[in-house]
mmCIF file of C-alpha atoms in Angstrom:
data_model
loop_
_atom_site.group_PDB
_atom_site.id
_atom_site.type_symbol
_atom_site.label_atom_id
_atom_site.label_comp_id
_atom_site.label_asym_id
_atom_site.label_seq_id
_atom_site.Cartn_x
_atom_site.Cartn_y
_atom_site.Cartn_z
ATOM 1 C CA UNK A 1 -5.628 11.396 2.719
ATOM 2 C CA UNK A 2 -2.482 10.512 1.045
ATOM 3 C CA UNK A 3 -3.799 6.887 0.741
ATOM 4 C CA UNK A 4 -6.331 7.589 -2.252
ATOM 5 C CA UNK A 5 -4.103 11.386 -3.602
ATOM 6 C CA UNK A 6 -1.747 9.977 -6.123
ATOM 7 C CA UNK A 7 0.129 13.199 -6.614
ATOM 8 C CA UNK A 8 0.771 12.890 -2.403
ATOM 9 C CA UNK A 9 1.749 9.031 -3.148
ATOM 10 C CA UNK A 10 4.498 9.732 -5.817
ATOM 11 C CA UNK A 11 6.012 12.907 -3.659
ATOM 12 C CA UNK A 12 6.424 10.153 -1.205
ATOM 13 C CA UNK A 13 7.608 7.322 -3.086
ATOM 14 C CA UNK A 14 9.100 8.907 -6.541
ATOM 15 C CA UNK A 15 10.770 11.212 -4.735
ATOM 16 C CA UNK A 16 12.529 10.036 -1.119
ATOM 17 C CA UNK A 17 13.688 13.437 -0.405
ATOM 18 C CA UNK A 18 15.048 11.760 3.165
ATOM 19 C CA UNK A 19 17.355 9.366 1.137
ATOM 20 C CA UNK A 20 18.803 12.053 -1.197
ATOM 21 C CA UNK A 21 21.614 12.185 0.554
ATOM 22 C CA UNK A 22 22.489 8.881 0.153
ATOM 23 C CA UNK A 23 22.041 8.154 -3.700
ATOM 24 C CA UNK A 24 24.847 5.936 -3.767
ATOM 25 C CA UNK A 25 23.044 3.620 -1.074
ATOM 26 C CA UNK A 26 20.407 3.487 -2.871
ATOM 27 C CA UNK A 27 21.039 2.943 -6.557
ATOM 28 C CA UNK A 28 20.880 6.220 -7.840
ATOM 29 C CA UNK A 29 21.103 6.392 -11.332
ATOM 30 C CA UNK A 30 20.549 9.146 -13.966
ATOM 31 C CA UNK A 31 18.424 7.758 -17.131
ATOM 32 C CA UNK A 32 18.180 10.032 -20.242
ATOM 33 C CA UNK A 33 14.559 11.127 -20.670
ATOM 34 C CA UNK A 34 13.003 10.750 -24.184
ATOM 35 C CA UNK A 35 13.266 14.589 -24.672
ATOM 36 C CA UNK A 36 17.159 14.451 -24.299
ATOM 37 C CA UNK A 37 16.661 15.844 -20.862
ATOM 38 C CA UNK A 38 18.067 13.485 -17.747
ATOM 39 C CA UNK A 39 15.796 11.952 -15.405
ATOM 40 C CA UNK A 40 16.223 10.940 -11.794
ATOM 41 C CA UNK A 41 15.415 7.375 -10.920
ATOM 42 C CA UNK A 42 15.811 5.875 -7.161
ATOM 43 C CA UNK A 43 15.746 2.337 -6.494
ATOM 44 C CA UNK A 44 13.064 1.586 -3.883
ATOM 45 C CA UNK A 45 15.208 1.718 -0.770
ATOM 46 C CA UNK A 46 15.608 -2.084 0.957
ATOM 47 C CA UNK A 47 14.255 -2.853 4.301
ATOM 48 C CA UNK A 48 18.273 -2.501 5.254
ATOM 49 C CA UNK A 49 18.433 1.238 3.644
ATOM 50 C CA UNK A 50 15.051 2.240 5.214
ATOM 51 C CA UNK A 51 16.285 1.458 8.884
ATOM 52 C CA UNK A 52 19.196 3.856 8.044
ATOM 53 C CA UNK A 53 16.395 6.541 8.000
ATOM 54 C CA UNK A 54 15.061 8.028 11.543
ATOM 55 C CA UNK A 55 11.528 8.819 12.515
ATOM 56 C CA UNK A 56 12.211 13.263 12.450
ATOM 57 C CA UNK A 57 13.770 12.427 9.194
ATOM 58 C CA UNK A 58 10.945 10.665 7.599
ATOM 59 C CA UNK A 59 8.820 13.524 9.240
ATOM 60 C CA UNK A 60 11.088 15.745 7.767
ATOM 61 C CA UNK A 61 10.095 14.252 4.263
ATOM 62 C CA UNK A 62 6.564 14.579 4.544
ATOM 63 C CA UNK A 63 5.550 11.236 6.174
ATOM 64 C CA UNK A 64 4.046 12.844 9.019
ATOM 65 C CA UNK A 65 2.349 10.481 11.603
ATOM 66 C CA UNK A 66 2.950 7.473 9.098
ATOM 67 C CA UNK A 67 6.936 7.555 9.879
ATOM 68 C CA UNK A 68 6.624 5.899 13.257
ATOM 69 C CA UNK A 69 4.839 3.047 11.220
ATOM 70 C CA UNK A 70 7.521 2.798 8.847
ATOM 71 C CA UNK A 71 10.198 2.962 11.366
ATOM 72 C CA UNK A 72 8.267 0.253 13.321
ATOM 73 C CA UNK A 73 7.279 -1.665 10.402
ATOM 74 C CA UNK A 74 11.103 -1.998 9.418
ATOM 75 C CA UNK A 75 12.264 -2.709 12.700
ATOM 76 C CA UNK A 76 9.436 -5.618 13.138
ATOM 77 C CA UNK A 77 10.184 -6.712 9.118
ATOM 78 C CA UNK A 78 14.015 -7.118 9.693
ATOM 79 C CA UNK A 79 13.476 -9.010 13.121
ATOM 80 C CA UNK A 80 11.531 -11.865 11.213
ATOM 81 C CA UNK A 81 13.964 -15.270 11.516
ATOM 82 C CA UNK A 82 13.608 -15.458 7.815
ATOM 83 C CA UNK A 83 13.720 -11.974 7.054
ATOM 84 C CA UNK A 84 11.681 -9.337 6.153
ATOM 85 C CA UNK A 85 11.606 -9.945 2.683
ATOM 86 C CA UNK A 86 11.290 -13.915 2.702
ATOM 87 C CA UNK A 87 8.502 -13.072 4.862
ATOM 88 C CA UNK A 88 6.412 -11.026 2.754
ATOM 89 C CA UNK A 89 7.463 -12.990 -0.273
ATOM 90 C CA UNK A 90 6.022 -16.619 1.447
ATOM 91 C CA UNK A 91 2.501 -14.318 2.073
ATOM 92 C CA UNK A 92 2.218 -15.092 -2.037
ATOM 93 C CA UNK A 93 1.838 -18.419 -1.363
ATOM 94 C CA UNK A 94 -0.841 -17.974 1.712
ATOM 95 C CA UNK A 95 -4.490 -17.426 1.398
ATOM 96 C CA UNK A 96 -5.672 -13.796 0.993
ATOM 97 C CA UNK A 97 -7.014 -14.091 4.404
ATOM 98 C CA UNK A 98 -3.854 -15.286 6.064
ATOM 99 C CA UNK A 99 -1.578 -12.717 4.213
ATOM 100 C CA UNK A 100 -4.055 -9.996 5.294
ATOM 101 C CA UNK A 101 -4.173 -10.877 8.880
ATOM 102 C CA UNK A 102 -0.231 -11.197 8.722
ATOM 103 C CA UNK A 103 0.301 -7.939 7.554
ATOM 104 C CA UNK A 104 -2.215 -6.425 10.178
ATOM 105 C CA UNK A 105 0.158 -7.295 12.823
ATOM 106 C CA UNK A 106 2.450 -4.249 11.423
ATOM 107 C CA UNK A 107 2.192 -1.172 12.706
ATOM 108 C CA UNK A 108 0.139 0.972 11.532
ATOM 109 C CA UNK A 109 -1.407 -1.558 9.112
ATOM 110 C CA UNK A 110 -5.463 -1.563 8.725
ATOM 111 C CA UNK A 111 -7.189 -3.709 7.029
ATOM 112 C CA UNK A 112 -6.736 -1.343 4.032
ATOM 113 C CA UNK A 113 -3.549 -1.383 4.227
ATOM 114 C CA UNK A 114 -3.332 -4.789 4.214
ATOM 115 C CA UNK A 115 -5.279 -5.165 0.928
ATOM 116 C CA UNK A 116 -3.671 -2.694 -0.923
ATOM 117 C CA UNK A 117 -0.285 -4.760 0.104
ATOM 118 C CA UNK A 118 -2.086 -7.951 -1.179
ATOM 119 C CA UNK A 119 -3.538 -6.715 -4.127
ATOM 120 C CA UNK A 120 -0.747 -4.454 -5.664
ATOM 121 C CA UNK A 121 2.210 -6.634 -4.321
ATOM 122 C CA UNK A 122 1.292 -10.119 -3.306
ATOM 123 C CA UNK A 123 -0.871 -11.476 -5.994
ATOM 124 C CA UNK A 124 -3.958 -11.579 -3.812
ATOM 125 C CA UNK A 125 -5.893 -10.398 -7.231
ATOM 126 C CA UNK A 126 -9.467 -10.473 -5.036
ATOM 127 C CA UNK A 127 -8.652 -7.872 -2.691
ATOM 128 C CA UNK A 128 -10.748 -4.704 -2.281
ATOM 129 C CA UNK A 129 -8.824 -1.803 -0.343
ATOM 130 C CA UNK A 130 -11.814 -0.026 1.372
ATOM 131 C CA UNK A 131 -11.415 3.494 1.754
ATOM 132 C CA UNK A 132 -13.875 6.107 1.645
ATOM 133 C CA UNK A 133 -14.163 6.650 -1.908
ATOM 134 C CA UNK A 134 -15.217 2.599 -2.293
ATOM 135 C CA UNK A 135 -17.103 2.661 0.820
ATOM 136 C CA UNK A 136 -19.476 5.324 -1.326
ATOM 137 C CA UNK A 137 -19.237 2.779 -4.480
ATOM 138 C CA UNK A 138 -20.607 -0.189 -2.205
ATOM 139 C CA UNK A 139 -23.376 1.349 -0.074
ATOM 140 C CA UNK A 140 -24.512 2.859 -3.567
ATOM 141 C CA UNK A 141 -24.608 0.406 -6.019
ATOM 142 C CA UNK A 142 -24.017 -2.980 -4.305
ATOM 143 C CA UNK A 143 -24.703 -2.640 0.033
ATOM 144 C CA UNK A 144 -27.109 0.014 0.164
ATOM 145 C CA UNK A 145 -28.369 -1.893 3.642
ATOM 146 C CA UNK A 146 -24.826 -0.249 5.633
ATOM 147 C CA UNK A 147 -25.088 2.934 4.462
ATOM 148 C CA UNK A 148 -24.817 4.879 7.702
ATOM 149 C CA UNK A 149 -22.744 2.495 9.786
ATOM 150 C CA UNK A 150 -18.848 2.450 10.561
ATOM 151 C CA UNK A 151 -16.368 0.600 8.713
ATOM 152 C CA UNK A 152 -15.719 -1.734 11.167
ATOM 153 C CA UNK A 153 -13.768 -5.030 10.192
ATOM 154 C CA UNK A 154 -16.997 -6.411 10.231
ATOM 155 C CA UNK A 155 -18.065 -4.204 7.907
ATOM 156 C CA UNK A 156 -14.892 -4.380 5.720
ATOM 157 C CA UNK A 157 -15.124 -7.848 5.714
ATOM 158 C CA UNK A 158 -18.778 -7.421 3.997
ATOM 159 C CA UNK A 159 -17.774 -4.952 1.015
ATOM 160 C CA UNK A 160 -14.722 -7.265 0.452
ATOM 161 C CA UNK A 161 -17.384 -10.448 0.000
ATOM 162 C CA UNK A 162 -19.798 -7.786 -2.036
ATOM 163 C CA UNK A 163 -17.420 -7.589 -4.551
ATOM 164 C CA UNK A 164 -16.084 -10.852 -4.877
ATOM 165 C CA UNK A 165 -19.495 -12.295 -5.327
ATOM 166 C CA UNK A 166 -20.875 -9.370 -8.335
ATOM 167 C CA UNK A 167 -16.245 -9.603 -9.994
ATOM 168 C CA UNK A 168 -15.035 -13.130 -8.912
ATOM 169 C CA UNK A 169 -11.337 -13.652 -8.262
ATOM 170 C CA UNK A 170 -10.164 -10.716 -9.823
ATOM 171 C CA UNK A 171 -12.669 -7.851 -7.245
ATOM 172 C CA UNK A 172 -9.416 -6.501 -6.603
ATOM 173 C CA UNK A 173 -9.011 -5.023 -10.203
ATOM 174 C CA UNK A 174 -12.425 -3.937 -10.892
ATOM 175 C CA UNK A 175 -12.985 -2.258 -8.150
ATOM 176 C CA UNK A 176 -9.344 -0.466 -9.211
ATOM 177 C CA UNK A 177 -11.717 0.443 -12.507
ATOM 178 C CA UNK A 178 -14.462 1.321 -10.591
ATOM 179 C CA UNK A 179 -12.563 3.592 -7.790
ATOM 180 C CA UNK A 180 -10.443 5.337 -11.235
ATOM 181 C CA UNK A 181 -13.892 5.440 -12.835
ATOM 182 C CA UNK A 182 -15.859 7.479 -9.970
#
């Protein structure tokens, strides 16, 4: 999936074909590249741009099923008293667990989801995004008692205390070494 395929991940977020048509929204700016050639840079769009953008146009730019979730997502992030981005700036300050189960209540948002968000953006440094590829890692070297069974919560829940226990408070990053190094 487009979740663990970096090439897929950059064609979605280095290059927001959707919001093309409004560079100037967006903080388009052209940077000159170290070979003398220009390079395109876009500003990642705010929660204010993104609701500018429609479900059939994120479709339109390759988000497939995911641009309901974005369009929901935005629409749930912008409603919060606080706003959107005070809200997901006070999860730095809660417990991994709390920040987590906040951002599960998004739509579309898994529990892998959830720790990506933590790990990569809120500072939660012991957070272990479980997706297939680590799923493999854990039953192989570290849980080989669930290979065979779902990834349930539960199970999540498991890998996640796996690797804290063998990498301490920063799991997050090794198993970021580990998942580059299988």
């Amino acid at each position: 999936g487009t979740a663990s395929n970096p090439p897929a991940i950059i064609t979605h977020v280095g290059t927001p074909a959707v919001f093309m048509h409004r560079q100037q929204q967006l903080g388009y700016r052209e940077q000159p590249h170290s070979e003398g050639a220009s390079v395109q840079h876009y500003a990642f769009p705010t929660l204010d741009q993104l609701a500018l953008a429609t479900e059939e146009e994120l479709r339109a730019a390759g988000f497939g099923y995911r641009a309901k979730f974005i369009v929901g997502t935005v629409a749930e992030l912008r409603a919060q008293p606080e706003g959107g981005e005070a809200w997901l700036m006070g999860l730095r300050k809660a417990s991994y667990k709390e920040a987590a189960e906040a951002l599960a209540t998004l739509p579309g948002v898994g529990p892998k989801v959830a720790a990506c968000v933590c790990l990569f953006s809120l500072d939660k440094h012991a957070a272990i995004p479980v997706d297939t590829h680590v799923w493999q890692v854990a039953t192989k070297y570290y849980l080989p008692s669930l290979k065979g069974k779902s990834l349930t919560k539960k199970v999540h829940a498991q890998v996640q205390q796996a690797f804290e226990d063998r990498f301490g408070q920063f799991a997050g990053w090794a198993h970021n070494a580990i998942f580059i190094a299988e």
